[in-house]
Tab-separated table of C-alpha atoms in Angstrom:
chain	number	residue	atom	x	y	z
G	10	MET	CA	11.087	-71.317	-23.231
G	11	LEU	CA	9.494	-69.154	-25.759
G	12	LYS	CA	9.784	-70.381	-29.422
G	13	TYR	CA	11.621	-67.456	-30.538
G	14	ASP	CA	14.341	-67.871	-27.447
G	15	GLU	CA	14.754	-71.440	-28.686
G	16	VAL	CA	15.584	-70.445	-32.311
G	17	ALA	CA	17.727	-67.548	-30.983
G	18	GLN	CA	19.652	-69.915	-29.008
G	19	LYS	CA	20.005	-72.222	-32.059
G	20	ILE	CA	21.424	-69.722	-34.311
G	21	GLU	CA	23.878	-68.297	-31.553
G	22	GLN	CA	25.124	-72.120	-31.155
G	23	ASN	CA	25.267	-72.619	-34.960
G	24	ILE	CA	27.591	-69.459	-35.026
G	25	TYR	CA	29.732	-70.547	-32.504
G	26	THR	CA	29.940	-73.997	-33.740
G	27	ALA	CA	30.854	-72.933	-37.173
G	28	ALA	CA	33.409	-70.288	-35.681
G	29	LEU	CA	32.278	-67.778	-37.813
G	30	ALA	CA	34.584	-64.712	-38.142
G	31	ALA	CA	32.988	-61.021	-37.411
G	32	GLY	CA	31.175	-59.841	-40.441
G	33	THR	CA	30.343	-63.123	-41.914
G	34	ARG	CA	26.990	-62.928	-43.456
G	35	LEU	CA	24.376	-65.186	-42.168
G	36	ALA	CA	21.206	-66.694	-44.354
G	37	ASN	CA	18.557	-64.187	-45.034
G	38	ILE	CA	15.202	-64.220	-43.268
G	39	GLU	CA	13.589	-66.139	-46.027
G	40	GLU	CA	16.018	-68.699	-45.452
G	41	LEU	CA	16.160	-68.819	-41.990
G	42	ILE	CA	12.288	-69.336	-41.823
G	43	LYS	CA	12.639	-72.267	-44.041
G	44	GLN	CA	15.727	-73.491	-42.290
G	45	TYR	CA	14.237	-73.236	-38.777
G	46	GLN	CA	10.431	-73.918	-40.113
G	47	VAL	CA	9.225	-71.181	-38.032
G	48	SER	CA	7.326	-67.961	-38.863
G	49	ARG	CA	8.630	-65.013	-39.997
G	50	THR	CA	7.504	-63.251	-36.861
G	51	THR	CA	9.202	-65.717	-34.572
G	52	ILE	CA	12.661	-65.342	-36.977
G	53	ILE	CA	12.246	-61.554	-36.755
G	54	LYS	CA	12.091	-61.878	-32.589
G	55	ALA	CA	14.870	-64.259	-32.679
G	56	LEU	CA	17.036	-62.022	-34.673
G	57	ASP	CA	15.990	-59.186	-32.459
G	58	ILE	CA	17.101	-61.083	-29.326
G	59	LEU	CA	20.459	-61.719	-31.049
G	60	GLU	CA	20.951	-58.227	-32.162
G	61	ARG	CA	20.436	-57.216	-28.295
G	62	ARG	CA	22.892	-59.852	-27.079
G	63	GLY	CA	25.599	-58.349	-29.549
G	64	ILE	CA	25.721	-61.552	-31.436
G	65	ILE	CA	24.811	-60.146	-34.756
G	66	TYR	CA	23.915	-57.042	-36.464
G	67	GLN	CA	21.220	-56.308	-39.068
G	68	GLN	CA	22.077	-54.091	-42.041
G	69	GLN	CA	18.785	-52.759	-43.642
G	70	GLY	CA	18.671	-54.215	-47.213
G	71	SER	CA	21.703	-55.995	-47.211
G	72	GLY	CA	21.641	-58.835	-44.516
G	73	ILE	CA	22.396	-60.353	-41.217
G	74	PHE	CA	26.318	-60.440	-39.878
G	75	VAL	CA	28.094	-61.835	-37.001
G	76	ARG	CA	29.477	-59.105	-34.545
G	77	GLN	CA	32.915	-59.276	-32.651
G	78	LYS	CA	33.285	-61.368	-29.850
G	79	LYS	CA	33.808	-59.571	-26.708
G	80	LYS	CA	37.245	-59.048	-24.997
G	81	PRO	CA	37.639	-61.982	-22.254
G	82	GLY	CA	37.396	-61.061	-18.657
G	83	TYR	CA	34.347	-58.896	-18.780
G	84	ILE	CA	31.100	-59.429	-17.427
G	85	SER	CA	27.974	-58.578	-19.273
G	86	PHE	CA	26.322	-55.837	-17.261
G	87	ILE	CA	22.824	-56.052	-18.805
G	88	GLU	CA	22.073	-59.861	-19.549
G	89	SER	CA	21.152	-60.100	-16.213
G	90	HIS	CA	19.553	-63.456	-16.064
G	91	GLY	CA	21.107	-63.782	-12.803
G	92	PHE	CA	24.678	-63.939	-11.780
G	93	THR	CA	24.866	-67.773	-11.729
G	94	ASN	CA	23.195	-68.052	-15.384
G	95	ASP	CA	25.523	-64.889	-16.418
G	96	GLN	CA	28.703	-66.588	-15.327
G	97	LYS	CA	28.677	-70.166	-16.759
G	98	GLN	CA	31.932	-69.320	-18.777
G	99	GLN	CA	34.114	-68.739	-15.418
G	100	PRO	CA	34.033	-70.920	-12.283
G	101	SER	CA	31.614	-69.010	-9.622
G	102	PHE	CA	30.206	-69.485	-6.227
G	103	THR	CA	28.219	-67.706	-3.754
G	104	LYS	CA	28.655	-67.191	0.210
G	105	VAL	CA	25.586	-66.612	1.862
G	106	ILE	CA	26.208	-63.964	4.738
G	107	GLU	CA	22.597	-63.341	6.106
G	108	LEU	CA	18.925	-64.731	5.449
G	109	THR	CA	16.330	-63.109	7.544
G	110	GLN	CA	12.524	-61.874	7.164
G	111	VAL	CA	12.250	-58.499	7.421
G	112	LYS	CA	9.953	-55.450	6.818
G	113	PRO	CA	10.397	-52.716	4.106
G	114	SER	CA	12.105	-49.539	4.677
G	115	GLN	CA	10.162	-46.467	2.905
G	116	THR	CA	12.710	-46.545	0.025
G	117	ILE	CA	12.485	-50.450	-0.402
G	118	ALA	CA	8.670	-50.183	-0.030
G	119	LYS	CA	8.635	-47.649	-2.698
G	120	ALA	CA	10.860	-49.468	-5.140
G	121	LEU	CA	8.805	-52.655	-4.751
G	122	GLN	CA	5.602	-50.825	-4.900
G	123	CYS	CA	4.526	-52.624	-1.726
G	124	ASP	CA	3.196	-51.263	1.946
G	125	LEU	CA	5.243	-51.100	5.111
G	126	ASN	CA	3.816	-54.264	6.450
G	127	GLU	CA	4.587	-56.831	3.685
G	128	ASP	CA	7.008	-59.538	4.512
G	129	LEU	CA	10.436	-59.724	2.629
G	130	TYR	CA	13.435	-62.094	2.531
G	131	LEU	CA	16.586	-60.211	3.088
G	132	VAL	CA	19.396	-62.343	1.461
G	133	LYS	CA	23.203	-60.746	1.603
G	134	ARG	CA	25.792	-62.540	-0.327
G	135	LEU	CA	28.975	-62.367	-1.516
G	136	ARG	CA	29.536	-63.652	-5.074
G	137	TYR	CA	32.862	-64.981	-6.324
G	138	ILE	CA	34.323	-65.341	-9.786
G	139	ASN	CA	37.515	-67.265	-10.347
G	140	ASN	CA	37.795	-67.265	-6.530
G	141	GLN	CA	38.023	-63.706	-5.925
G	142	ILE	CA	35.208	-61.623	-4.485
G	143	HIS	CA	33.365	-60.117	-7.298
G	144	CYS	CA	30.408	-58.330	-5.213
G	145	LEU	CA	28.528	-58.133	-2.347
G	146	GLU	CA	24.893	-58.387	-2.976
G	147	CYS	CA	21.995	-57.266	-0.663
G	148	SER	CA	18.535	-58.308	-2.098
G	149	TYR	CA	15.151	-58.121	-0.781
G	150	TYR	CA	12.426	-60.385	-2.030
G	151	ARG	CA	8.618	-60.071	-1.600
G	152	LYS	CA	7.231	-63.092	0.423
G	153	LYS	CA	3.946	-62.722	-1.517
G	154	ILE	CA	5.794	-63.750	-4.788
G	155	VAL	CA	8.735	-65.603	-3.479
G	156	PRO	CA	7.111	-67.469	-0.441
G	157	TYR	CA	10.085	-69.838	0.484
G	158	LEU	CA	13.951	-69.268	0.666
G	159	ASN	CA	16.381	-71.214	2.402
G	160	ILE	CA	20.235	-71.197	2.824
G	161	GLU	CA	20.667	-74.127	0.291
G	162	ILE	CA	18.674	-72.231	-2.274
G	163	THR	CA	20.356	-68.926	-1.725
G	164	SER	CA	23.685	-70.434	-2.067
G	165	GLY	CA	22.820	-71.222	-5.609
G	166	SER	CA	20.926	-69.358	-8.290
G	167	ILE	CA	17.522	-67.936	-6.709
G	168	PHE	CA	16.346	-66.844	-9.937
G	169	ASN	CA	16.487	-70.252	-11.192
G	170	TYR	CA	14.785	-71.803	-8.440
G	171	ILE	CA	12.044	-69.474	-8.339
G	172	LYS	CA	11.511	-69.860	-12.140
G	173	GLN	CA	11.160	-73.830	-11.886
G	174	VAL	CA	9.650	-73.796	-8.136
G	175	PHE	CA	7.316	-70.906	-8.330
G	176	ASN	CA	6.775	-70.746	-11.931
G	177	ILE	CA	7.965	-67.051	-11.872
G	178	ASN	CA	8.752	-65.479	-15.197
G	179	ILE	CA	11.345	-62.814	-15.012
G	180	GLY	CA	10.336	-59.939	-17.234
G	181	PHE	CA	12.803	-56.807	-16.952
G	182	SER	CA	14.607	-54.492	-14.716
G	183	ASP	CA	15.489	-51.039	-13.648
G	184	LYS	CA	19.026	-50.623	-12.988
G	185	TYR	CA	20.262	-47.435	-11.337
G	186	PHE	CA	24.227	-46.841	-10.627
G	187	GLU	CA	26.910	-44.840	-9.676
G	188	VAL	CA	30.572	-44.601	-8.732
G	189	THR	CA	31.010	-44.067	-4.888
G	190	THR	CA	33.301	-45.070	-2.073
G	191	LEU	CA	32.869	-47.831	0.427
G	192	GLU	CA	31.939	-47.397	3.971
G	193	ALA	CA	33.792	-49.338	6.873
G	194	ASP	CA	31.169	-52.557	7.002
G	195	ASN	CA	30.907	-53.189	3.261
G	196	ALA	CA	34.527	-52.381	2.738
G	197	ALA	CA	35.381	-55.327	5.466
G	198	LEU	CA	33.162	-57.652	3.729
G	199	LEU	CA	34.674	-56.755	0.275
G	200	GLU	CA	38.427	-56.869	2.062
G	201	LEU	CA	38.955	-53.642	0.897
G	202	PRO	CA	40.340	-50.454	2.777
G	203	GLN	CA	37.343	-48.229	3.905
G	204	GLY	CA	37.020	-45.423	1.168
G	205	SER	CA	37.991	-47.411	-1.701
G	206	PRO	CA	35.991	-46.857	-4.973
G	207	THR	CA	32.889	-49.107	-5.760
G	208	LEU	CA	30.383	-49.482	-8.322
G	209	TYR	CA	27.200	-49.038	-6.533
G	210	VAL	CA	23.985	-50.617	-8.241
G	211	GLU	CA	20.318	-50.583	-7.216
G	212	GLU	CA	18.136	-52.780	-9.357
G	213	ILE	CA	14.570	-53.476	-9.455
G	214	PHE	CA	13.418	-56.905	-11.056
G	215	TYR	CA	9.771	-57.238	-12.252
G	216	THR	CA	7.928	-60.456	-13.447
G	217	SER	CA	6.874	-60.590	-16.872
G	218	ALA	CA	3.302	-59.454	-15.664
G	219	GLY	CA	5.110	-56.388	-14.534
G	220	GLU	CA	5.109	-56.764	-10.750
G	221	PRO	CA	8.540	-56.037	-8.704
G	222	PHE	CA	9.507	-58.824	-6.668
G	223	ASP	CA	13.080	-58.191	-6.031
G	224	TYR	CA	14.996	-55.158	-5.101
G	225	SER	CA	18.677	-55.700	-5.043
G	226	ILE	CA	21.782	-53.526	-3.826
G	227	LYS	CA	25.158	-54.586	-5.173
G	228	HIS	CA	28.691	-53.109	-4.165
G	229	TYR	CA	31.141	-54.513	-6.851
G	230	HIS	CA	34.789	-55.190	-6.143
G	231	TYR	CA	36.516	-52.398	-8.056
G	232	LYS	CA	39.736	-54.515	-8.679
G	233	ASN	CA	38.230	-57.801	-9.356
G	234	SER	CA	35.047	-56.355	-11.874
G	235	LYS	CA	34.969	-55.166	-15.405
G	236	TYR	CA	31.797	-54.842	-17.560
G	237	PHE	CA	30.548	-54.730	-21.100
G	238	VAL	CA	27.766	-53.577	-22.951
G	239	GLN	CA	27.153	-54.242	-26.754
G	240	SER	CA	24.610	-51.564	-27.906
G	241	GLN	CA	22.485	-51.428	-30.562
G	242	LEU	CA	22.198	-47.916	-31.448
G	243	SER	CA	20.180	-47.858	-34.875
F	13	MET	CA	14.814	-42.100	-40.497
F	14	LEU	CA	13.677	-45.732	-40.931
F	15	LYS	CA	9.922	-46.633	-40.783
F	16	TYR	CA	9.802	-48.658	-37.679
F	17	ASP	CA	11.862	-45.860	-36.140
F	18	GLU	CA	9.069	-43.010	-36.845
F	19	VAL	CA	6.516	-45.481	-35.647
F	20	ALA	CA	8.474	-46.229	-32.433
F	21	GLN	CA	8.617	-42.446	-31.890
F	22	LYS	CA	4.917	-41.814	-32.774
F	23	ILE	CA	3.866	-44.440	-30.149
F	24	GLU	CA	6.440	-43.064	-27.654
F	25	GLN	CA	4.770	-39.489	-28.224
F	26	ASN	CA	1.486	-40.697	-27.613
F	27	ILE	CA	2.195	-42.704	-24.240
F	28	TYR	CA	3.653	-39.224	-22.871
F	29	THR	CA	1.151	-36.920	-24.469
F	30	ALA	CA	-1.575	-39.131	-22.962
F	31	ALA	CA	0.545	-39.378	-19.540
F	32	LEU	CA	-0.208	-42.938	-19.485
F	33	ALA	CA	0.690	-44.313	-15.958
F	34	ALA	CA	3.025	-47.397	-15.691
F	35	GLY	CA	0.868	-50.810	-16.265
F	36	THR	CA	-1.285	-49.217	-18.622
F	37	ARG	CA	-2.471	-51.656	-21.459
F	38	LEU	CA	-1.814	-50.558	-25.232
F	39	ALA	CA	-3.612	-51.402	-28.179
F	40	ASN	CA	-2.777	-54.798	-29.391
F	41	ILE	CA	-0.702	-55.716	-32.550
F	42	GLU	CA	-3.644	-55.959	-35.045
F	43	GLU	CA	-4.966	-52.546	-33.492
F	44	LEU	CA	-1.674	-50.742	-33.902
F	45	ILE	CA	-1.258	-52.076	-37.756
F	46	LYS	CA	-4.547	-50.386	-38.307
F	47	GLN	CA	-3.902	-47.106	-36.458
F	48	TYR	CA	-0.696	-46.671	-38.125
F	49	GLN	CA	-1.304	-48.009	-41.487
F	50	VAL	CA	2.081	-50.185	-41.509
F	51	SER	CA	2.986	-53.740	-41.945
F	52	ARG	CA	3.235	-56.361	-39.221
F	53	THR	CA	6.970	-56.488	-39.368
F	54	THR	CA	7.077	-52.698	-38.810
F	55	ILE	CA	5.076	-52.779	-35.620
F	56	ILE	CA	7.027	-55.558	-34.163
F	57	LYS	CA	10.231	-53.748	-34.765
F	58	ALA	CA	8.779	-50.804	-33.300
F	59	LEU	CA	7.641	-52.313	-30.169
F	60	ASP	CA	11.159	-53.950	-30.063
F	61	ILE	CA	12.579	-50.806	-30.139
F	62	LEU	CA	10.297	-49.366	-27.404
F	63	GLU	CA	10.992	-52.565	-25.224
F	64	ARG	CA	14.661	-51.797	-25.367
F	65	ARG	CA	14.246	-48.291	-24.500
F	66	GLY	CA	12.569	-49.348	-21.537
F	67	ILE	CA	8.906	-47.652	-22.544
F	68	ILE	CA	7.022	-50.749	-22.723
F	69	TYR	CA	6.854	-54.684	-21.845
F	70	GLN	CA	5.209	-57.000	-23.825
F	71	GLN	CA	3.472	-60.027	-22.019
F	72	GLN	CA	3.201	-63.113	-24.062
F	73	GLY	CA	-0.512	-63.567	-24.832
F	74	SER	CA	-1.976	-60.801	-22.684
F	75	GLY	CA	-0.693	-57.578	-24.403
F	76	ILE	CA	1.567	-54.445	-24.464
F	77	PHE	CA	1.856	-52.397	-21.152
F	78	VAL	CA	3.434	-48.908	-20.567
F	79	ARG	CA	6.653	-49.228	-17.980
F	80	GLN	CA	7.558	-47.360	-15.264
F	81	LYS	CA	9.388	-43.937	-16.179
F	82	LYS	CA	13.081	-43.814	-14.608
F	83	LYS	CA	13.809	-41.731	-11.727
F	84	PRO	CA	14.947	-38.240	-12.427
F	85	GLY	CA	18.888	-37.150	-12.449
F	86	TYR	CA	20.235	-40.329	-13.851
F	87	ILE	CA	21.450	-40.466	-17.624
F	88	SER	CA	20.933	-43.385	-20.057
F	89	PHE	CA	24.132	-45.514	-20.257
F	90	ILE	CA	22.900	-47.281	-23.284
F	91	GLU	CA	21.169	-45.144	-25.645
F	92	SER	CA	24.458	-44.009	-27.086
F	93	HIS	CA	22.882	-41.761	-29.756
F	94	GLY	CA	25.703	-39.401	-28.806
F	95	PHE	CA	25.838	-37.398	-25.684
F	96	THR	CA	24.004	-34.242	-27.327
F	97	ASN	CA	20.940	-36.279	-28.183
F	98	ASP	CA	20.777	-38.230	-25.065
F	99	GLN	CA	20.591	-35.146	-22.887
F	100	LYS	CA	17.992	-33.210	-24.553
F	101	GLN	CA	16.058	-32.948	-21.420
F	102	GLN	CA	18.889	-31.238	-19.317
F	103	PRO	CA	20.983	-28.234	-20.331
F	104	SER	CA	24.377	-29.227	-21.614
F	105	PHE	CA	27.375	-28.026	-23.426
F	106	THR	CA	30.998	-29.304	-24.533
F	107	LYS	CA	34.455	-27.636	-24.184
F	108	VAL	CA	36.906	-28.739	-26.840
F	109	ILE	CA	40.568	-29.098	-24.983
F	110	GLU	CA	42.241	-30.587	-28.123
F	111	LEU	CA	41.600	-31.254	-31.778
F	112	THR	CA	44.600	-32.685	-33.686
F	113	GLN	CA	45.785	-35.470	-36.112
F	114	VAL	CA	47.553	-38.408	-34.893
F	115	LYS	CA	48.546	-41.990	-35.964
F	116	PRO	CA	47.093	-44.942	-33.645
F	117	SER	CA	48.910	-46.519	-31.072
F	118	GLN	CA	48.990	-50.419	-31.092
F	119	THR	CA	45.786	-50.752	-28.677
F	120	ILE	CA	43.840	-47.940	-30.940
F	121	ALA	CA	44.848	-49.645	-34.076
F	122	LYS	CA	43.572	-52.970	-32.862
F	123	ALA	CA	40.277	-51.555	-31.595
F	124	LEU	CA	39.520	-49.568	-34.987
F	125	GLN	CA	40.829	-52.561	-37.113
F	126	CYS	CA	43.095	-50.136	-39.027
F	127	ASP	CA	46.850	-50.127	-39.678
F	128	LEU	CA	49.249	-48.109	-37.712
F	129	ASN	CA	49.701	-45.253	-40.830
F	130	GLU	CA	45.909	-44.307	-40.813
F	131	ASP	CA	45.341	-40.751	-40.201
F	132	LEU	CA	42.989	-40.040	-36.976
F	133	TYR	CA	41.338	-37.161	-35.730
F	134	LEU	CA	41.982	-37.174	-31.920
F	135	VAL	CA	39.127	-35.263	-29.844
F	136	LYS	CA	39.647	-34.176	-26.255
F	137	ARG	CA	36.410	-32.858	-24.787
F	138	LEU	CA	34.718	-32.015	-21.327
F	139	ARG	CA	31.088	-32.614	-21.304
F	140	TYR	CA	28.632	-30.691	-19.027
F	141	ILE	CA	25.296	-31.200	-17.766
F	142	ASN	CA	23.679	-28.645	-15.857
F	143	ASN	CA	26.825	-26.420	-15.649
F	144	GLN	CA	28.705	-29.616	-13.823
F	145	ILE	CA	31.508	-31.319	-15.471
F	146	HIS	CA	30.090	-34.772	-16.565
F	147	CYS	CA	32.951	-36.677	-18.170
F	148	LEU	CA	36.329	-36.090	-19.814
F	149	GLU	CA	36.243	-37.706	-23.231
F	150	CYS	CA	38.918	-38.531	-25.672
F	151	SER	CA	38.068	-39.883	-29.006
F	152	TYR	CA	39.798	-41.270	-31.913
F	153	TYR	CA	37.862	-41.197	-35.459
F	154	ARG	CA	39.244	-42.508	-38.584
F	155	LYS	CA	39.639	-39.841	-41.210
F	156	LYS	CA	39.135	-42.313	-43.793
F	157	ILE	CA	35.358	-42.463	-42.585
F	158	VAL	CA	34.932	-39.119	-41.019
F	159	PRO	CA	37.307	-36.685	-43.264
F	160	TYR	CA	36.654	-33.318	-41.571
F	161	LEU	CA	36.396	-32.098	-38.277
F	162	ASN	CA	36.861	-28.538	-36.826
F	163	ILE	CA	36.202	-26.684	-33.377
F	164	GLU	CA	32.936	-25.481	-34.424
F	165	ILE	CA	31.923	-28.971	-35.278
F	166	THR	CA	33.441	-30.598	-32.270
F	167	SER	CA	31.825	-28.272	-29.972
F	168	GLY	CA	28.406	-29.723	-31.014
F	169	SER	CA	27.337	-33.000	-31.877
F	170	ILE	CA	29.865	-34.844	-33.548
F	171	PHE	CA	27.610	-37.871	-34.389
F	172	ASN	CA	24.721	-35.475	-35.855
F	173	TYR	CA	27.456	-33.927	-37.904
F	174	ILE	CA	28.650	-36.947	-39.422
F	175	LYS	CA	25.215	-38.474	-39.947
F	176	GLN	CA	24.071	-35.585	-41.703
F	177	VAL	CA	27.203	-34.269	-43.915
F	178	PHE	CA	28.943	-37.526	-44.406
F	179	ASN	CA	25.912	-39.888	-44.334
F	180	ILE	CA	27.218	-42.134	-41.893
F	181	ASN	CA	24.748	-44.676	-40.267
F	182	ILE	CA	25.912	-45.309	-36.985
F	183	GLY	CA	25.223	-49.022	-36.082
F	184	PHE	CA	26.379	-50.265	-33.025
F	185	SER	CA	28.953	-50.045	-30.297
F	186	ASP	CA	31.279	-52.110	-27.937
F	187	LYS	CA	31.413	-50.671	-24.583
F	188	TYR	CA	34.035	-51.745	-21.718
F	189	PHE	CA	34.117	-50.282	-18.415
F	190	GLU	CA	35.233	-50.360	-14.879
F	191	VAL	CA	35.866	-48.461	-11.892
F	192	THR	CA	39.238	-47.064	-11.186
F	193	THR	CA	41.033	-44.021	-9.884
F	194	LEU	CA	42.026	-40.618	-11.619
F	195	GLU	CA	45.940	-39.868	-12.631
F	196	ALA	CA	46.977	-36.738	-12.114
F	197	ASP	CA	46.372	-34.901	-15.386
F	198	ASN	CA	42.890	-36.067	-15.711
F	199	ALA	CA	41.827	-35.488	-12.125
F	200	ALA	CA	43.075	-31.737	-12.994
F	201	LEU	CA	40.767	-31.677	-15.847
F	202	LEU	CA	37.996	-33.105	-13.978
F	203	GLU	CA	38.724	-30.449	-11.067
F	204	LEU	CA	39.172	-33.531	-8.808
F	205	PRO	CA	41.836	-34.669	-6.130
F	206	GLN	CA	44.003	-37.144	-8.049
F	207	GLY	CA	43.409	-40.515	-6.921
F	208	SER	CA	39.418	-39.799	-6.959
F	209	PRO	CA	37.169	-42.925	-8.185
F	210	THR	CA	35.778	-42.639	-11.840
F	211	LEU	CA	33.989	-44.687	-14.095
F	212	TYR	CA	36.564	-45.541	-17.071
F	213	VAL	CA	34.684	-46.445	-20.334
F	214	GLU	CA	36.293	-47.535	-23.770
F	215	GLU	CA	33.962	-47.476	-26.479
F	216	ILE	CA	34.187	-48.667	-30.118
F	217	PHE	CA	31.689	-47.315	-32.328
F	218	TYR	CA	30.520	-48.983	-35.610
F	219	THR	CA	28.900	-47.637	-38.804
F	220	SER	CA	25.693	-50.000	-39.561
F	221	ALA	CA	27.895	-51.577	-42.064
F	222	GLY	CA	29.782	-53.078	-39.258
F	223	GLU	CA	33.111	-50.897	-39.920
F	224	PRO	CA	34.647	-49.318	-36.675
F	225	PHE	CA	34.990	-45.422	-37.009
F	226	ASP	CA	35.343	-43.883	-33.526
F	227	TYR	CA	37.303	-45.103	-30.445
F	228	SER	CA	36.385	-43.238	-27.528
F	229	ILE	CA	37.708	-43.157	-23.752
F	230	LYS	CA	35.653	-41.698	-21.277
F	231	HIS	CA	36.383	-40.484	-17.567
F	232	TYR	CA	33.261	-39.741	-15.775
F	233	HIS	CA	32.961	-37.372	-12.643
F	234	TYR	CA	31.990	-39.344	-9.918
F	235	LYS	CA	30.174	-37.048	-7.830
F	236	ASN	CA	28.267	-35.517	-10.960
F	237	SER	CA	27.166	-38.624	-12.910
F	238	LYS	CA	24.391	-41.485	-12.293
F	239	TYR	CA	23.359	-43.748	-14.911
F	240	PHE	CA	20.407	-46.047	-15.457
F	241	VAL	CA	19.820	-49.071	-17.608
F	242	GLN	CA	16.262	-50.444	-18.276
F	243	SER	CA	16.947	-53.919	-19.027
F	244	GLN	CA	14.726	-56.717	-20.941
F	245	LEU	CA	15.211	-60.293	-19.584
F	246	SER	CA	12.803	-62.186	-21.214
């Protein structure tokens, strides 16, 4: 873990351990440098991560403050460290429907910046939170970058696995989404009537070196999923 | 405008002016400090803004790179500098349906952290992009913070107006959303059949001092709106 990630986690933990209310002022940057024995750059980057995650807000010239906690029952739409990591607070599990090797379609090849002959893993899964179907996920992994997957691995967090085993650093993602209606096959898997509304999400995940490695399509169960985003606007 | 915002804008402009391709490596931090004649802290904050906006990615130890440009036709779901500012690339306009003074409901009072006797402006508007209905917006502004609004102001960017005239710095927002179906009145305004799917968004906007000033409810037209988010995962 990077130093500033570590410091960000410690500060966050201290906020929750002390149960600090929204609006509480934290120590200033000079004091944080002393307290955590790290450089100014590390503190600035750690505070920035916490700002991005909606934990704190920084007010130019007057300090660093604790933000309002999110309402319960909503999942973070942005902190995509993978489904398993994001759902730590609520019991969740995964059912693998399909795991095969395929070649990309034109669309997928374009998204993954690969040629039509490359080998991909296709992983189709149902994700559950609190024993309710949360979403149907269909992901394409480039074998070139993720050389091995099996049922056991894909039943858990693929992201954790590839980080640990293949040493892949997950960098960023492009997420495109819209509201649409379900066709018969996906409706059946989500146990909803055909034509039900759904949040349809296409996401391309990149390594920290900027290489796309996973193209993922999700259909969310509209009755079982609500989302939140804490934005920084300034 | 804050110094690091200014530097971020300049760097972004330079990327687009030079039409740099995805994956192109930018100057390193030392070079950027020299080039823009600002402090290390300012450069780090500017780069962070650009990373958050999906313009660049930073790879520990190996440099700063240009990110893929988003696909056309999708609106940014996060950069809520207000509808008008976010839609600069596409022709957009606003139709005011209602502008009145009201007292908050329990829910609104809770969201705005105000008491039930406070005066609010209720602003109901239809937003259009490319001459198509994009969303129906119903916003509640605290008169205590936004003392004056009229039809002319609410036909344009309320955020730009209150920044300039009341000197309000917009800080951050909490955004909660889900997919649901339209009831008769909202369906009629969006010119869709009752029961059509919609993206339903509740957002609380805070000043940079952490004070909630606007509670906004949006129903998006599911056929006319698509969104994107560029996430930073590391």
